[in-house]
Amino acid sequence: MLGFDPERPLLANISTDELTPAWACYYYDQTLARYCLVGLRGGIVQRDALKNGGFQLIVSGSSKGCGSSRETAPYAELACGVRAVFAPSFEKIYLQNCQNIGLLTSTDFSLLERLERGEALEIGEFSSSLSPISRAIVEAGGLFAYNTARLAGTLRPELPARALCPMTLVEKILASHAVRDAERGELGLPAVLPRDALLRAPIFASVMST
């Protein structure tokens, strides 16, 4: 049993600094598991506590992952054996870092009730509300696995299908550098608009002096 009490207040605004204090960021491997959440306010989490606790889920209050953008924060959770993090809301960069390393996230607390009942959840329960590319990254198990499949041609992202239309200068640059086929190195789309999800090739700018 999870032992989750929906009536119990959840700690909000857990920052990435609390997940992995600055001094712990000297580590970049499984060692981070030893120091997960040791910076939590009040000093209530000791070294190795999460690593040795056998936890697979973390349930937090709103604004999970606020503060700096350090990738070590979600990686420390994953290294402890945590497979999913639940919170009413997540900060954007922490959320993206979770997606990139294969740590599942959800704001749907009804999933916890289903887990309590012993139900098995499909990966789509954690990805259905995401953009096409973010959804594919999560379902692939993270950014590395996603790009490996994409470069091999076994996975092709769903691209914006737009006809040529008026665009801003930035939109024109993004459209021309959008990756259409990674396996063949093909770039360029007719048009992109705000909120479109895509991958782009590096954009280099040169400065010429006269």
PDB file of C-alpha atoms in Angstrom:
ATOM      1  CA  MET A   1       0.000   0.000   0.000  1.00  0.00           C
ATOM      2  CA  LEU A   2       1.116   3.547  -0.689  1.00  0.00           C
ATOM      3  CA  GLY A   3      -0.128   4.926   2.582  1.00  0.00           C
ATOM      4  CA  PHE A   4      -1.049   8.222   0.921  1.00  0.00           C
ATOM      5  CA  ASP A   5      -3.403  10.393   2.970  1.00  0.00           C
ATOM      6  CA  PRO A   6      -5.240  12.894   0.683  1.00  0.00           C
ATOM      7  CA  GLU A   7      -6.235  14.972   3.707  1.00  0.00           C
ATOM      8  CA  ARG A   8      -2.671  15.516   4.872  1.00  0.00           C
ATOM      9  CA  PRO A   9      -1.125  18.858   3.776  1.00  0.00           C
ATOM     10  CA  LEU A  10       1.685  18.457   1.259  1.00  0.00           C
ATOM     11  CA  LEU A  11       4.903  20.439   1.409  1.00  0.00           C
ATOM     12  CA  ALA A  12       4.862  23.038  -1.378  1.00  0.00           C
ATOM     13  CA  ASN A  13       7.653  24.913  -3.156  1.00  0.00           C
ATOM     14  CA  ILE A  14      10.243  22.176  -2.802  1.00  0.00           C
ATOM     15  CA  SER A  15      13.165  23.706  -4.649  1.00  0.00           C
ATOM     16  CA  THR A  16      15.888  22.066  -6.669  1.00  0.00           C
ATOM     17  CA  ASP A  17      18.297  23.456  -4.057  1.00  0.00           C
ATOM     18  CA  GLU A  18      16.525  21.360  -1.428  1.00  0.00           C
ATOM     19  CA  LEU A  19      16.577  18.289  -3.652  1.00  0.00           C
ATOM     20  CA  THR A  20      20.301  18.591  -4.307  1.00  0.00           C
ATOM     21  CA  PRO A  21      22.166  21.322  -2.410  1.00  0.00           C
ATOM     22  CA  ALA A  22      24.944  23.090  -4.309  1.00  0.00           C
ATOM     23  CA  TRP A  23      27.699  21.071  -2.633  1.00  0.00           C
ATOM     24  CA  ALA A  24      26.048  17.792  -3.739  1.00  0.00           C
ATOM     25  CA  CYS A  25      26.154  18.922  -7.369  1.00  0.00           C
ATOM     26  CA  TYR A  26      29.843  18.048  -7.520  1.00  0.00           C
ATOM     27  CA  TYR A  27      28.534  14.526  -8.060  1.00  0.00           C
ATOM     28  CA  TYR A  28      27.002  13.589 -11.400  1.00  0.00           C
ATOM     29  CA  ASP A  29      26.314   9.859 -11.097  1.00  0.00           C
ATOM     30  CA  GLN A  30      24.470   7.401  -8.841  1.00  0.00           C
ATOM     31  CA  THR A  31      26.202   9.025  -5.859  1.00  0.00           C
ATOM     32  CA  LEU A  32      23.531  11.722  -6.024  1.00  0.00           C
ATOM     33  CA  ALA A  33      21.049   9.182  -4.660  1.00  0.00           C
ATOM     34  CA  ARG A  34      22.767   9.434  -1.290  1.00  0.00           C
ATOM     35  CA  TYR A  35      22.018  13.146  -1.008  1.00  0.00           C
ATOM     36  CA  CYS A  36      18.503  13.397  -2.413  1.00  0.00           C
ATOM     37  CA  LEU A  37      16.454  15.926  -0.395  1.00  0.00           C
ATOM     38  CA  VAL A  38      19.142  16.411   2.260  1.00  0.00           C
ATOM     39  CA  GLY A  39      18.671  20.157   1.781  1.00  0.00           C
ATOM     40  CA  LEU A  40      14.982  20.025   2.667  1.00  0.00           C
ATOM     41  CA  ARG A  41      13.961  22.718   5.124  1.00  0.00           C
ATOM     42  CA  GLY A  42      14.222  21.661   8.753  1.00  0.00           C
ATOM     43  CA  GLY A  43      16.976  19.147   8.018  1.00  0.00           C
ATOM     44  CA  ILE A  44      14.528  16.257   8.366  1.00  0.00           C
ATOM     45  CA  VAL A  45      15.972  14.139   5.541  1.00  0.00           C
ATOM     46  CA  GLN A  46      19.346  12.560   6.207  1.00  0.00           C
ATOM     47  CA  ARG A  47      21.911  11.162   3.808  1.00  0.00           C
ATOM     48  CA  ASP A  48      20.879   7.825   2.261  1.00  0.00           C
ATOM     49  CA  ALA A  49      17.330   8.133   3.648  1.00  0.00           C
ATOM     50  CA  LEU A  50      15.614   8.059   0.248  1.00  0.00           C
ATOM     51  CA  LYS A  51      18.170   5.739  -1.295  1.00  0.00           C
ATOM     52  CA  ASN A  52      17.583   3.109   1.377  1.00  0.00           C
ATOM     53  CA  GLY A  53      13.873   3.743   1.784  1.00  0.00           C
ATOM     54  CA  GLY A  54      12.640   1.726  -1.188  1.00  0.00           C
ATOM     55  CA  PHE A  55      10.382   4.546  -2.377  1.00  0.00           C
ATOM     56  CA  GLN A  56       8.996   4.490  -5.919  1.00  0.00           C
ATOM     57  CA  LEU A  57       6.750   7.568  -5.711  1.00  0.00           C
ATOM     58  CA  ILE A  58       7.169  11.076  -4.341  1.00  0.00           C
ATOM     59  CA  VAL A  59       4.078  13.191  -3.636  1.00  0.00           C
ATOM     60  CA  SER A  60       4.683  16.907  -3.171  1.00  0.00           C
ATOM     61  CA  GLY A  61       2.786  20.150  -2.881  1.00  0.00           C
ATOM     62  CA  SER A  62       2.464  22.784  -5.592  1.00  0.00           C
ATOM     63  CA  SER A  63       5.352  24.391  -7.473  1.00  0.00           C
ATOM     64  CA  LYS A  64       7.577  21.324  -7.266  1.00  0.00           C
ATOM     65  CA  GLY A  65      11.088  22.011  -8.543  1.00  0.00           C
ATOM     66  CA  CYS A  66      11.202  25.782  -8.132  1.00  0.00           C
ATOM     67  CA  GLY A  67      14.539  27.576  -7.919  1.00  0.00           C
ATOM     68  CA  SER A  68      17.549  26.852 -10.086  1.00  0.00           C
ATOM     69  CA  SER A  69      17.430  24.670 -13.185  1.00  0.00           C
ATOM     70  CA  ARG A  70      19.946  22.052 -12.013  1.00  0.00           C
ATOM     71  CA  GLU A  71      19.458  18.688 -13.710  1.00  0.00           C
ATOM     72  CA  THR A  72      20.880  16.920 -10.667  1.00  0.00           C
ATOM     73  CA  ALA A  73      17.616  17.443  -8.763  1.00  0.00           C
ATOM     74  CA  PRO A  74      15.334  15.035 -10.655  1.00  0.00           C
ATOM     75  CA  TYR A  75      18.291  12.743 -11.379  1.00  0.00           C
ATOM     76  CA  ALA A  76      18.853  12.296  -7.637  1.00  0.00           C
ATOM     77  CA  GLU A  77      15.221  11.205  -7.278  1.00  0.00           C
ATOM     78  CA  LEU A  78      15.526   8.787 -10.192  1.00  0.00           C
ATOM     79  CA  ALA A  79      18.798   7.393  -8.819  1.00  0.00           C
ATOM     80  CA  CYS A  80      17.002   6.602  -5.541  1.00  0.00           C
ATOM     81  CA  GLY A  81      14.615   4.307  -7.390  1.00  0.00           C
ATOM     82  CA  VAL A  82      11.762   6.816  -7.649  1.00  0.00           C
ATOM     83  CA  ARG A  83       9.759   6.235 -10.827  1.00  0.00           C
ATOM     84  CA  ALA A  84       7.075   8.929 -10.628  1.00  0.00           C
ATOM     85  CA  VAL A  85       6.566  12.290  -8.948  1.00  0.00           C
ATOM     86  CA  PHE A  86       3.121  13.734  -8.220  1.00  0.00           C
ATOM     87  CA  ALA A  87       2.351  17.369  -7.442  1.00  0.00           C
ATOM     88  CA  PRO A  88      -0.492  19.839  -8.140  1.00  0.00           C
ATOM     89  CA  SER A  89       1.947  21.843 -10.280  1.00  0.00           C
ATOM     90  CA  PHE A  90       5.541  21.681 -11.460  1.00  0.00           C
ATOM     91  CA  GLU A  91       8.010  24.363 -12.429  1.00  0.00           C
ATOM     92  CA  LYS A  92       8.770  24.311 -16.152  1.00  0.00           C
ATOM     93  CA  ILE A  93      12.506  23.516 -16.234  1.00  0.00           C
ATOM     94  CA  TYR A  94      12.281  20.868 -13.497  1.00  0.00           C
ATOM     95  CA  LEU A  95       9.397  19.273 -15.418  1.00  0.00           C
ATOM     96  CA  GLN A  96      11.374  19.233 -18.666  1.00  0.00           C
ATOM     97  CA  ASN A  97      14.397  17.763 -16.911  1.00  0.00           C
ATOM     98  CA  CYS A  98      12.198  14.979 -15.529  1.00  0.00           C
ATOM     99  CA  GLN A  99      10.874  14.216 -18.996  1.00  0.00           C
ATOM    100  CA  ASN A 100      14.380  14.183 -20.453  1.00  0.00           C
ATOM    101  CA  ILE A 101      15.724  11.601 -17.999  1.00  0.00           C
ATOM    102  CA  GLY A 102      12.671   9.336 -17.889  1.00  0.00           C
ATOM    103  CA  LEU A 103      11.258  10.360 -14.489  1.00  0.00           C
ATOM    104  CA  LEU A 104       7.469  10.323 -14.789  1.00  0.00           C
ATOM    105  CA  THR A 105       5.408  13.240 -13.493  1.00  0.00           C
ATOM    106  CA  SER A 106       1.702  13.834 -13.027  1.00  0.00           C
ATOM    107  CA  THR A 107      -0.705  16.370 -11.559  1.00  0.00           C
ATOM    108  CA  ASP A 108      -3.510  13.779 -11.605  1.00  0.00           C
ATOM    109  CA  PHE A 109      -3.845  12.545  -8.027  1.00  0.00           C
ATOM    110  CA  SER A 110      -6.580  10.105  -9.035  1.00  0.00           C
ATOM    111  CA  LEU A 111      -3.755   7.945 -10.384  1.00  0.00           C
ATOM    112  CA  LEU A 112      -2.542   7.533  -6.808  1.00  0.00           C
ATOM    113  CA  GLU A 113      -5.927   6.133  -5.816  1.00  0.00           C
ATOM    114  CA  ARG A 114      -5.722   3.648  -8.675  1.00  0.00           C
ATOM    115  CA  LEU A 115      -2.240   2.598  -7.601  1.00  0.00           C
ATOM    116  CA  GLU A 116      -3.563   2.124  -4.071  1.00  0.00           C
ATOM    117  CA  ARG A 117      -6.069  -0.334  -5.537  1.00  0.00           C
ATOM    118  CA  GLY A 118      -3.248  -2.243  -7.198  1.00  0.00           C
ATOM    119  CA  GLU A 119      -3.955  -1.128 -10.764  1.00  0.00           C
ATOM    120  CA  ALA A 120      -1.210  -1.123 -13.369  1.00  0.00           C
ATOM    121  CA  LEU A 121      -0.928   2.199 -15.191  1.00  0.00           C
ATOM    122  CA  GLU A 122      -0.019   2.611 -18.842  1.00  0.00           C
ATOM    123  CA  ILE A 123       2.664   5.132 -19.782  1.00  0.00           C
ATOM    124  CA  GLY A 124       0.007   7.120 -21.630  1.00  0.00           C
ATOM    125  CA  GLU A 125      -1.526   8.085 -18.286  1.00  0.00           C
ATOM    126  CA  PHE A 126       1.552  10.274 -17.744  1.00  0.00           C
ATOM    127  CA  SER A 127       1.956  11.625 -21.265  1.00  0.00           C
ATOM    128  CA  SER A 128      -1.476  12.195 -22.795  1.00  0.00           C
ATOM    129  CA  SER A 129      -1.648  15.921 -21.942  1.00  0.00           C
ATOM    130  CA  LEU A 130       1.804  16.768 -23.345  1.00  0.00           C
ATOM    131  CA  SER A 131       2.804  18.190 -26.714  1.00  0.00           C
ATOM    132  CA  PRO A 132       3.510  15.566 -29.411  1.00  0.00           C
ATOM    133  CA  ILE A 133       7.297  15.729 -29.005  1.00  0.00           C
ATOM    134  CA  SER A 134       7.243  15.814 -25.197  1.00  0.00           C
ATOM    135  CA  ARG A 135       4.805  12.899 -25.231  1.00  0.00           C
ATOM    136  CA  ALA A 136       7.113  10.900 -27.495  1.00  0.00           C
ATOM    137  CA  ILE A 137      10.131  11.660 -25.269  1.00  0.00           C
ATOM    138  CA  VAL A 138       8.298  10.445 -22.163  1.00  0.00           C
ATOM    139  CA  GLU A 139       6.999   7.317 -23.874  1.00  0.00           C
ATOM    140  CA  ALA A 140      10.477   6.528 -25.219  1.00  0.00           C
ATOM    141  CA  GLY A 141      11.901   6.630 -21.683  1.00  0.00           C
ATOM    142  CA  GLY A 142      13.764   9.927 -21.940  1.00  0.00           C
ATOM    143  CA  LEU A 143      15.555  12.201 -24.370  1.00  0.00           C
ATOM    144  CA  PHE A 144      18.549   9.919 -25.046  1.00  0.00           C
ATOM    145  CA  ALA A 145      16.350   6.955 -25.963  1.00  0.00           C
ATOM    146  CA  TYR A 146      14.087   9.220 -27.999  1.00  0.00           C
ATOM    147  CA  ASN A 147      16.932  10.672 -30.062  1.00  0.00           C
ATOM    148  CA  THR A 148      18.518   7.253 -30.567  1.00  0.00           C
ATOM    149  CA  ALA A 149      15.259   6.016 -32.076  1.00  0.00           C
ATOM    150  CA  ARG A 150      14.770   9.224 -34.063  1.00  0.00           C
ATOM    151  CA  LEU A 151      18.240   9.097 -35.621  1.00  0.00           C
ATOM    152  CA  ALA A 152      17.732   5.414 -36.457  1.00  0.00           C
ATOM    153  CA  GLY A 153      14.495   6.260 -38.244  1.00  0.00           C
ATOM    154  CA  THR A 154      12.368   4.014 -36.010  1.00  0.00           C
ATOM    155  CA  LEU A 155      10.594   7.004 -34.484  1.00  0.00           C
ATOM    156  CA  ARG A 156       9.424  10.051 -36.394  1.00  0.00           C
ATOM    157  CA  PRO A 157       8.066  13.068 -34.525  1.00  0.00           C
ATOM    158  CA  GLU A 158       4.696  14.484 -35.416  1.00  0.00           C
ATOM    159  CA  LEU A 159       5.465  17.806 -37.100  1.00  0.00           C
ATOM    160  CA  PRO A 160       3.280  20.902 -37.486  1.00  0.00           C
ATOM    161  CA  ALA A 161       1.387  20.583 -40.780  1.00  0.00           C
ATOM    162  CA  ARG A 162       0.888  24.180 -41.827  1.00  0.00           C
ATOM    163  CA  ALA A 163       0.622  25.811 -45.220  1.00  0.00           C
ATOM    164  CA  LEU A 164       2.822  28.779 -46.045  1.00  0.00           C
ATOM    165  CA  CYS A 165       1.505  31.844 -44.215  1.00  0.00           C
ATOM    166  CA  PRO A 166       2.735  35.211 -42.924  1.00  0.00           C
ATOM    167  CA  MET A 167       5.301  34.756 -40.134  1.00  0.00           C
ATOM    168  CA  THR A 168       7.492  36.888 -37.923  1.00  0.00           C
ATOM    169  CA  LEU A 169      11.258  36.880 -38.520  1.00  0.00           C
ATOM    170  CA  VAL A 170      11.812  34.485 -35.610  1.00  0.00           C
ATOM    171  CA  GLU A 171       9.128  32.124 -36.911  1.00  0.00           C
ATOM    172  CA  LYS A 172      10.754  32.149 -40.354  1.00  0.00           C
ATOM    173  CA  ILE A 173      14.139  31.244 -38.837  1.00  0.00           C
ATOM    174  CA  LEU A 174      12.632  28.413 -36.788  1.00  0.00           C
ATOM    175  CA  ALA A 175      10.673  27.097 -39.780  1.00  0.00           C
ATOM    176  CA  SER A 176      13.786  26.995 -41.953  1.00  0.00           C
ATOM    177  CA  HIS A 177      15.789  25.144 -39.260  1.00  0.00           C
ATOM    178  CA  ALA A 178      13.075  22.702 -38.172  1.00  0.00           C
ATOM    179  CA  VAL A 179      14.251  19.094 -38.380  1.00  0.00           C
ATOM    180  CA  ARG A 180      11.996  17.378 -40.893  1.00  0.00           C
ATOM    181  CA  ASP A 181      13.899  14.071 -41.120  1.00  0.00           C
ATOM    182  CA  ALA A 182      16.771  13.455 -38.680  1.00  0.00           C
ATOM    183  CA  GLU A 183      17.838  10.224 -40.375  1.00  0.00           C
ATOM    184  CA  ARG A 184      18.402  12.004 -43.710  1.00  0.00           C
ATOM    185  CA  GLY A 185      19.387  15.378 -42.267  1.00  0.00           C
ATOM    186  CA  GLU A 186      16.476  17.177 -43.932  1.00  0.00           C
ATOM    187  CA  LEU A 187      15.472  20.579 -42.573  1.00  0.00           C
ATOM    188  CA  GLY A 188      12.679  23.074 -43.148  1.00  0.00           C
ATOM    189  CA  LEU A 189       8.912  23.415 -42.831  1.00  0.00           C
ATOM    190  CA  PRO A 190       6.587  25.735 -44.794  1.00  0.00           C
ATOM    191  CA  ALA A 191       5.496  27.548 -41.639  1.00  0.00           C
ATOM    192  CA  VAL A 192       5.375  27.437 -37.849  1.00  0.00           C
ATOM    193  CA  LEU A 193       3.162  29.321 -35.420  1.00  0.00           C
ATOM    194  CA  PRO A 194       3.197  29.912 -31.652  1.00  0.00           C
ATOM    195  CA  ARG A 195       2.818  26.736 -29.528  1.00  0.00           C
ATOM    196  CA  ASP A 196       4.018  24.449 -32.328  1.00  0.00           C
ATOM    197  CA  ALA A 197       6.284  21.668 -31.033  1.00  0.00           C
ATOM    198  CA  LEU A 198       9.355  20.826 -33.088  1.00  0.00           C
ATOM    199  CA  LEU A 199      13.063  20.072 -32.984  1.00  0.00           C
ATOM    200  CA  ARG A 200      15.454  22.456 -34.700  1.00  0.00           C
ATOM    201  CA  ALA A 201      18.997  22.306 -35.974  1.00  0.00           C
ATOM    202  CA  PRO A 202      21.570  24.681 -34.404  1.00  0.00           C
ATOM    203  CA  ILE A 203      21.258  28.260 -35.568  1.00  0.00           C
ATOM    204  CA  PHE A 204      24.536  30.107 -36.016  1.00  0.00           C
ATOM    205  CA  ALA A 205      24.784  33.834 -36.390  1.00  0.00           C
ATOM    206  CA  SER A 206      27.765  35.696 -37.800  1.00  0.00           C
ATOM    207  CA  VAL A 207      28.733  39.281 -37.109  1.00  0.00           C
ATOM    208  CA  MET A 208      30.436  41.186 -39.919  1.00  0.00           C
ATOM    209  CA  SER A 209      32.312  44.399 -39.314  1.00  0.00           C
ATOM    210  CA  THR A 210      32.861  47.017 -41.965  1.00  0.00           C
TER     211      THR A 210
END
